[in-house]
Amino acid sequence: MIDVSVGQIVFSKSGRDKGNYFVVIDYIEPYVFICDGKLRRLENPKRKKEKHIQITNYVDKDLKVIMENHSRINNADIRKSLSQYFKETSQ
């Protein structure tokens, strides 16, 4: 069991999407539902087992609040969250 939360950025360790970053949109043990807003959209999230992802310490707080309040988000919000993560980690 891993400690993952909605809005957290994760890294795929295996599968066709190996090496890509995603945002967690739901978590039902032992599966994590992830999307990136491009190839894996909100309409069709990827279901991955916990052991096939690596969590990061970055949680998009704005995105987390929106999802926890059951408000609508779109794929652009997911892409924005991922780009913000890359900006902060590259500094």
mmCIF file of C-alpha atoms in Angstrom:
data_model
loop_
_atom_site.group_PDB
_atom_site.id
_atom_site.type_symbol
_atom_site.label_atom_id
_atom_site.label_comp_id
_atom_site.label_asym_id
_atom_site.label_seq_id
_atom_site.Cartn_x
_atom_site.Cartn_y
_atom_site.Cartn_z
ATOM 1 C CA MET A 1 0.000 0.000 0.000
ATOM 2 C CA ILE A 2 1.395 3.360 -1.016
ATOM 3 C CA ASP A 3 0.462 6.788 0.200
ATOM 4 C CA VAL A 4 -0.951 8.521 -2.874
ATOM 5 C CA SER A 5 -3.474 11.328 -3.088
ATOM 6 C CA VAL A 6 -5.647 12.882 -5.756
ATOM 7 C CA GLY A 7 -3.764 15.553 -7.709
ATOM 8 C CA GLN A 8 -0.359 13.968 -7.108
ATOM 9 C CA ILE A 9 2.155 13.597 -9.928
ATOM 10 C CA VAL A 10 3.356 10.031 -10.534
ATOM 11 C CA PHE A 11 5.892 8.407 -12.855
ATOM 12 C CA SER A 12 5.103 5.241 -14.815
ATOM 13 C CA LYS A 13 7.698 2.494 -14.266
ATOM 14 C CA SER A 14 6.287 -0.123 -16.652
ATOM 15 C CA GLY A 15 3.998 -0.684 -19.600
ATOM 16 C CA ARG A 16 3.632 1.168 -22.886
ATOM 17 C CA ASP A 17 3.568 4.473 -21.048
ATOM 18 C CA LYS A 18 6.857 3.762 -19.235
ATOM 19 C CA GLY A 19 8.798 6.948 -18.531
ATOM 20 C CA ASN A 20 5.820 9.312 -18.678
ATOM 21 C CA TYR A 21 4.375 11.493 -15.929
ATOM 22 C CA PHE A 22 0.698 11.473 -14.976
ATOM 23 C CA VAL A 23 -1.718 13.018 -12.489
ATOM 24 C CA VAL A 24 -3.649 10.792 -10.083
ATOM 25 C CA ILE A 25 -7.374 11.350 -10.496
ATOM 26 C CA ASP A 26 -8.655 8.455 -8.376
ATOM 27 C CA TYR A 27 -7.324 5.731 -6.109
ATOM 28 C CA ILE A 28 -9.070 2.434 -5.382
ATOM 29 C CA GLU A 29 -6.633 -0.001 -3.827
ATOM 30 C CA PRO A 30 -4.664 -1.662 -5.465
ATOM 31 C CA TYR A 31 -5.279 0.492 -8.540
ATOM 32 C CA VAL A 32 -4.443 4.095 -9.295
ATOM 33 C CA PHE A 33 -6.327 5.898 -12.065
ATOM 34 C CA ILE A 34 -4.070 8.326 -13.895
ATOM 35 C CA CYS A 35 -4.225 10.656 -16.878
ATOM 36 C CA ASP A 36 -1.991 13.166 -18.623
ATOM 37 C CA GLY A 37 -4.536 15.210 -20.587
ATOM 38 C CA LYS A 38 -3.047 14.248 -23.969
ATOM 39 C CA LEU A 39 -2.799 10.530 -24.670
ATOM 40 C CA ARG A 40 -4.695 9.497 -21.555
ATOM 41 C CA ARG A 41 -7.576 11.878 -21.163
ATOM 42 C CA LEU A 42 -10.025 12.291 -18.292
ATOM 43 C CA GLU A 43 -12.675 10.468 -20.305
ATOM 44 C CA ASN A 44 -10.514 7.333 -20.428
ATOM 45 C CA PRO A 45 -8.036 7.236 -17.527
ATOM 46 C CA LYS A 46 -5.342 4.585 -17.283
ATOM 47 C CA ARG A 47 -5.735 2.041 -14.495
ATOM 48 C CA LYS A 48 -2.369 0.965 -13.108
ATOM 49 C CA LYS A 49 -1.353 -1.127 -10.150
ATOM 50 C CA GLU A 50 0.469 0.660 -7.346
ATOM 51 C CA LYS A 51 3.679 -1.267 -7.921
ATOM 52 C CA HIS A 52 3.937 0.021 -11.503
ATOM 53 C CA ILE A 53 4.142 3.690 -10.575
ATOM 54 C CA GLN A 54 6.606 5.806 -8.656
ATOM 55 C CA ILE A 55 5.119 8.661 -6.671
ATOM 56 C CA THR A 56 6.661 12.115 -6.503
ATOM 57 C CA ASN A 57 6.428 14.557 -3.625
ATOM 58 C CA TYR A 58 4.564 17.088 -5.771
ATOM 59 C CA VAL A 59 0.810 17.517 -5.274
ATOM 60 C CA ASP A 60 -1.004 20.222 -7.237
ATOM 61 C CA LYS A 61 -2.996 21.794 -4.422
ATOM 62 C CA ASP A 62 -5.361 23.735 -6.709
ATOM 63 C CA LEU A 63 -6.217 20.632 -8.704
ATOM 64 C CA LYS A 64 -6.614 18.580 -5.522
ATOM 65 C CA VAL A 65 -9.103 21.074 -4.033
ATOM 66 C CA ILE A 66 -11.131 21.154 -7.245
ATOM 67 C CA MET A 67 -11.313 17.356 -7.472
ATOM 68 C CA GLU A 68 -12.137 16.879 -3.792
ATOM 69 C CA ASN A 69 -15.032 19.343 -4.118
ATOM 70 C CA HIS A 70 -16.317 17.274 -7.063
ATOM 71 C CA SER A 71 -16.056 20.249 -9.394
ATOM 72 C CA ARG A 72 -15.475 19.733 -13.082
ATOM 73 C CA ILE A 73 -11.926 19.716 -14.375
ATOM 74 C CA ASN A 74 -10.803 19.348 -17.949
ATOM 75 C CA ASN A 75 -7.779 17.980 -19.776
ATOM 76 C CA ALA A 76 -6.242 21.444 -20.014
ATOM 77 C CA ASP A 77 -6.141 21.608 -16.199
ATOM 78 C CA ILE A 78 -4.240 18.309 -16.117
ATOM 79 C CA ARG A 79 -1.749 19.481 -18.757
ATOM 80 C CA LYS A 80 -1.278 22.762 -16.877
ATOM 81 C CA SER A 81 -0.569 20.875 -13.665
ATOM 82 C CA LEU A 82 2.071 18.716 -15.358
ATOM 83 C CA SER A 83 3.751 21.717 -17.002
ATOM 84 C CA GLN A 84 3.839 23.507 -13.640
ATOM 85 C CA TYR A 85 5.536 20.449 -12.123
ATOM 86 C CA PHE A 86 8.212 20.447 -14.834
ATOM 87 C CA LYS A 87 8.819 24.181 -14.356
ATOM 88 C CA GLU A 88 9.310 23.793 -10.608
ATOM 89 C CA THR A 89 11.576 20.731 -10.860
ATOM 90 C CA SER A 90 13.795 22.240 -13.555
ATOM 91 C CA GLN A 91 14.790 25.207 -11.381
#
